Tab-separated table of C-alpha atoms in Angstrom:
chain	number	residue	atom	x	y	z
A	1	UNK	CA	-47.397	37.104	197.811
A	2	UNK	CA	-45.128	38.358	200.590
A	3	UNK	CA	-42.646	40.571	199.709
A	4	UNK	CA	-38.843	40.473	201.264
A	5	UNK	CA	-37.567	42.368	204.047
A	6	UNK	CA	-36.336	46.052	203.095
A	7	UNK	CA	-33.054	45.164	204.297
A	8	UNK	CA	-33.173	41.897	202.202
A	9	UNK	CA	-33.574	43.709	199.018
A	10	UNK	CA	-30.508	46.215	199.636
A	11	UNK	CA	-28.501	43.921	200.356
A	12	UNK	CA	-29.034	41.802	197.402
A	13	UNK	CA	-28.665	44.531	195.120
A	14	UNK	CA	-25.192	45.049	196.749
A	15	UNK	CA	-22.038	43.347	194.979
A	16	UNK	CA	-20.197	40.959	196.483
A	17	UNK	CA	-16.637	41.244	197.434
A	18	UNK	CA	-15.657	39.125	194.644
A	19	UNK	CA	-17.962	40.437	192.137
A	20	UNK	CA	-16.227	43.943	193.648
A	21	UNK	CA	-12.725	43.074	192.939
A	22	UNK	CA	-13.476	41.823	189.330
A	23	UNK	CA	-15.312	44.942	189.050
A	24	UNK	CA	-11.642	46.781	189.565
A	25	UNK	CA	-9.382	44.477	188.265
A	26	UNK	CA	-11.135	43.424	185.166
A	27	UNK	CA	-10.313	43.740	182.083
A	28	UNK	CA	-12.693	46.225	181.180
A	29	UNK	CA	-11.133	48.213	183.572
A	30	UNK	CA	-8.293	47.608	182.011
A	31	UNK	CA	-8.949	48.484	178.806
A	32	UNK	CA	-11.092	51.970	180.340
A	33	UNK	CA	-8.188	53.126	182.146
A	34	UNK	CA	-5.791	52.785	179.102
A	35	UNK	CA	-8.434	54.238	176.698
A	36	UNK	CA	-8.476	57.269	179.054
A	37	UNK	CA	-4.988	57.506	179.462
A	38	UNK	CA	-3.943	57.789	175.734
A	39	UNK	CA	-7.052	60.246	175.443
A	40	UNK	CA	-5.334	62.622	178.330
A	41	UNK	CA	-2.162	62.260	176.776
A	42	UNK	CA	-3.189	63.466	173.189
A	43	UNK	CA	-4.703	66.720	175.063
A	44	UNK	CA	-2.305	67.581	177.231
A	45	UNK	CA	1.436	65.675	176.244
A	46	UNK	CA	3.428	63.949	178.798
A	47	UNK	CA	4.131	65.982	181.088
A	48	UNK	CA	0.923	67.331	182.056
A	49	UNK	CA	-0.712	64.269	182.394
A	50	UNK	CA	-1.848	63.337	185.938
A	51	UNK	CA	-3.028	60.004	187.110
A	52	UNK	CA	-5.824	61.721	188.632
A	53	UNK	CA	-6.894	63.043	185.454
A	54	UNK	CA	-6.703	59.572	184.086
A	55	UNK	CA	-8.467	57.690	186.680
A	56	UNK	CA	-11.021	60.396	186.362
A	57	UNK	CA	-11.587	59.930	182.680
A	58	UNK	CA	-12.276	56.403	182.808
A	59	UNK	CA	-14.300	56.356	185.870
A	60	UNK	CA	-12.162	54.870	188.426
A	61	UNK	CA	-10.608	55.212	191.915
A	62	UNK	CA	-7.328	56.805	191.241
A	63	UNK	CA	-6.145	54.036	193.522
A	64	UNK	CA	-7.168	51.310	191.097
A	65	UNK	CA	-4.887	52.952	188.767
A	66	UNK	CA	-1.973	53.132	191.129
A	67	UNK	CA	-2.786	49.282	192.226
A	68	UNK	CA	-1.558	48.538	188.520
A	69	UNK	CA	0.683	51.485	187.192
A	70	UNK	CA	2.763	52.947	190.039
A	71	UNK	CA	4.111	55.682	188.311
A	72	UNK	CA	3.044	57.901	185.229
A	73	UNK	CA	5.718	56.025	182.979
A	74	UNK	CA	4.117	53.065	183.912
A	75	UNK	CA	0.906	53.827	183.021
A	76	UNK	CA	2.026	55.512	179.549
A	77	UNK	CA	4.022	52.660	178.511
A	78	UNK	CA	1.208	50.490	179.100
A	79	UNK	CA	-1.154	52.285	177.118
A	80	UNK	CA	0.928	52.803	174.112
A	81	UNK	CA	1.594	49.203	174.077
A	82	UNK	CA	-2.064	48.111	174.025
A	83	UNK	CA	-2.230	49.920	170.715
A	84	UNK	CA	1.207	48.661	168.907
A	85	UNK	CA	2.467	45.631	170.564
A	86	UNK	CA	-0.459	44.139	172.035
A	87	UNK	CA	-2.286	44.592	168.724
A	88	UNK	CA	0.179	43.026	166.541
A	89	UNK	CA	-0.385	39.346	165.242
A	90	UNK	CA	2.294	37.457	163.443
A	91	UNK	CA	1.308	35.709	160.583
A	92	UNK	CA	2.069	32.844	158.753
A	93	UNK	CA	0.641	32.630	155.180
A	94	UNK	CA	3.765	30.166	154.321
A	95	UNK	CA	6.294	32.784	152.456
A	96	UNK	CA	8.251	35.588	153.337
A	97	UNK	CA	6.539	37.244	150.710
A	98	UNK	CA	2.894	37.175	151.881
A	99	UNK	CA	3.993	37.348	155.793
A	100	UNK	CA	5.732	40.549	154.693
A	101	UNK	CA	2.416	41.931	153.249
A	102	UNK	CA	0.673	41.109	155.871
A	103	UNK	CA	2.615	42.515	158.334
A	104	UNK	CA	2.725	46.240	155.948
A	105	UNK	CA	-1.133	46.067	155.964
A	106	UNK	CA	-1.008	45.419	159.923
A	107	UNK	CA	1.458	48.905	160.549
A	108	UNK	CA	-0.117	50.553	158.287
A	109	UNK	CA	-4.118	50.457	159.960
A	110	UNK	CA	-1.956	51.128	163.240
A	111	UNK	CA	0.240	54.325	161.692
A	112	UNK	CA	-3.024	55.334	160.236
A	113	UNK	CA	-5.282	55.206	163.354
A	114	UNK	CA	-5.690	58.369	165.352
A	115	UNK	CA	-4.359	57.000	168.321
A	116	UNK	CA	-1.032	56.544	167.118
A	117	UNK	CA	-1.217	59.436	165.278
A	118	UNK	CA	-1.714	61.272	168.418
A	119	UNK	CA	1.550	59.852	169.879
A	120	UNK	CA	4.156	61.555	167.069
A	121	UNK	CA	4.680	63.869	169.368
A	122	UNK	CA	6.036	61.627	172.932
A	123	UNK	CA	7.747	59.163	170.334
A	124	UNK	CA	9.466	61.546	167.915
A	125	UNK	CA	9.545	64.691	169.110
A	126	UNK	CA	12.091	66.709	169.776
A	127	UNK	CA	11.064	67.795	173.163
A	128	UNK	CA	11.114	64.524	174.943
A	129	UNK	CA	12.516	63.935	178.762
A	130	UNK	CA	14.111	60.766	179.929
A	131	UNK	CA	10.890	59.018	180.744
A	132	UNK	CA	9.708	59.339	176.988
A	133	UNK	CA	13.319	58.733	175.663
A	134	UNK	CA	12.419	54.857	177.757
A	135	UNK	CA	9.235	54.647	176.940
A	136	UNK	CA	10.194	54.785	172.921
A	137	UNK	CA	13.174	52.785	173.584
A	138	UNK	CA	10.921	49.983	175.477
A	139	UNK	CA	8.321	49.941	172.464
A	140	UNK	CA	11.426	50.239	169.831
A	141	UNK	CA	12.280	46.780	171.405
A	142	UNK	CA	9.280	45.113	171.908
A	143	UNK	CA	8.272	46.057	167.995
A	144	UNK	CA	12.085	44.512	166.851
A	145	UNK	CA	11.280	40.938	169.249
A	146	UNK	CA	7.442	40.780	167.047
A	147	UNK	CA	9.182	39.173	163.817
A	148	UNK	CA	11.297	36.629	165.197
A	149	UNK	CA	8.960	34.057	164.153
A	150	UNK	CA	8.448	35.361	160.688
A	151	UNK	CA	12.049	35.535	160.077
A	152	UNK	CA	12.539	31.938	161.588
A	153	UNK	CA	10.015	30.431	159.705
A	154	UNK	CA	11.265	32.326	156.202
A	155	UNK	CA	14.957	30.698	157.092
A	156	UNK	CA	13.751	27.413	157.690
A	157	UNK	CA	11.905	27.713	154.019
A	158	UNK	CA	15.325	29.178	153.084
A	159	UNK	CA	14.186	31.781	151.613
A	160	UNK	CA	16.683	34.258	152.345
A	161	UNK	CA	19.822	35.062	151.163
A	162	UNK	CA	22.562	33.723	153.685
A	163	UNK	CA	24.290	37.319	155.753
A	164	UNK	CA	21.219	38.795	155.096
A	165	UNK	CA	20.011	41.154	158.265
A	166	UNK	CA	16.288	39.397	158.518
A	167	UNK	CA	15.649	42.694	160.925
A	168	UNK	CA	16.418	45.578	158.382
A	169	UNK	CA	13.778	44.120	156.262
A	170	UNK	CA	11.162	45.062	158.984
A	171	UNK	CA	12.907	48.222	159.878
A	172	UNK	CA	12.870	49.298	156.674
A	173	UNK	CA	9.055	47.911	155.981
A	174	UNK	CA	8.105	50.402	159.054
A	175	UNK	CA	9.990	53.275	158.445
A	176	UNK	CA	9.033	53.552	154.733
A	177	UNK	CA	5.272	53.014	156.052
A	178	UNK	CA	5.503	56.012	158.851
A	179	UNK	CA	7.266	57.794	156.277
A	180	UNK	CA	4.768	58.519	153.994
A	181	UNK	CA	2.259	58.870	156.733
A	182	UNK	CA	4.007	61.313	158.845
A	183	UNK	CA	6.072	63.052	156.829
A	184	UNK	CA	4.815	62.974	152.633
A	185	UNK	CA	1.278	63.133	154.184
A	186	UNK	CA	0.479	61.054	151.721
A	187	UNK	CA	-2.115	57.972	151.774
A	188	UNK	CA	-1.121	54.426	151.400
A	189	UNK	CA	-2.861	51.992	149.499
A	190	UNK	CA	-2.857	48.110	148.485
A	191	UNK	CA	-0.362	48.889	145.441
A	192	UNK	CA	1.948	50.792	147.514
A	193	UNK	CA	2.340	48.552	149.950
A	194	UNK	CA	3.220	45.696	147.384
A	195	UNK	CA	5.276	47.573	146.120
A	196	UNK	CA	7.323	48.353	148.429
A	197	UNK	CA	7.378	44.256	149.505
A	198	UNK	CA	8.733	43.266	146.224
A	199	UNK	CA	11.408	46.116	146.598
A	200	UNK	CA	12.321	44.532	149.919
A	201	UNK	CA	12.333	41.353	148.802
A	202	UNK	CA	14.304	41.595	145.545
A	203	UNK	CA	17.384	41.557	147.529
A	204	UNK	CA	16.689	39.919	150.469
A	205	UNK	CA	15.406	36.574	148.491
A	206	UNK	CA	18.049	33.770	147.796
A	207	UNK	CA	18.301	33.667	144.397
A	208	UNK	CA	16.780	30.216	143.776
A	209	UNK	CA	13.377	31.694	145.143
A	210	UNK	CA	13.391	34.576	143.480
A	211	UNK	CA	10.468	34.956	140.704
């Protein structure tokens, strides 16, 4: 059997352009670079992250990271998102009640998990810049737009109680959560979090679906 060409060989074993650019621009990537950049920025805090750093964690040109995230805030906002927002799925068990549970299980996993954990300090501390004042404000918003559709779908039920702020419900569901995370240090379980559900819910429910 003849065998190929040297030459033949490398150059098969080469990528091709295309198989090059998905090699940068894929997801993977994606998810690498982000992964990296939440790692750098529980080690060293905001402002001593570099994008170099990043790009050199994940294994990456540090111009594939510029080609996506121009600038550091960039970057960071990105990568807190793909553990909050991008995460978050909006349920739809068919009551306000069980959507609401559902919801407390889902921030709780995500208050609980080390990477968030490892954020207190650019989202609540006290020594935050202007770029990490935005970058909280930017999440702050995109976290308050995630329950539209619950609180749509509990009005068209009408379940709640007409004036009632739909949006302090969740507030209030999050807060309590981080809460006793961050602050009472204290662990959260099944019992908790239906309790604190029914709490919500005994004044937020119209009265005709109350139980």
């Amino acid at each position: 059997m003849r065998s190929e060409p040297r030459g033949q060989q490398v150059m098969k074993e080469k990528p091709s352009p295309t198989e090059r650019r998905a090699l940068v621009r894929g997801e993977p990537v994606v998810r690498g670079v982000l992964a990296a950049a939440l790692e750098v920025l529980a080690e060293v805090g905001y402002e001593a992250l570099r994008i170099e750093d990043v790009a050199a964690r994940a294994r990456v040109n540090k111009t594939t990271v510029y080609r996506r995230w121009p600038t550091k805030q960039d970057l960071v906002r990105a990568a807190v998102r793909s553990i909050t927002v991008d995460r978050a799925i909006t349920p739809n068990t068919g009551s306000l009640r069980g959507d609401l549970l559902l919801i407390a299980r889902q921030i709780a996993a995500q208050a609980s998990s080390p990477e968030v954990q490892g954020l207190r300090r650019l989202l609540f501390g006290e020594d935050r810049d202007a770029e990490t004042v935005a970058i909280a404000q930017s999440l702050r918003e995109s976290m308050e737009a995630l329950p539209r559709p619950v609180i749509e779908a509990a009005e068209a039920r009408g379940e709640l109680a007409p004036g009632i702020d739909a949006n302090l419900i969740f507030r209030s569901l999050a807060a309590t959560i981080h809460h006793r995370l961050g602050m009472e240090r204290r662990p959260i379980d099944e019992g908790f979090l239906a309790q604190l559900v029914e709490l919500l819910l005994t004044g937020a429910l119209a009265p005709d679906k109350r139980t």
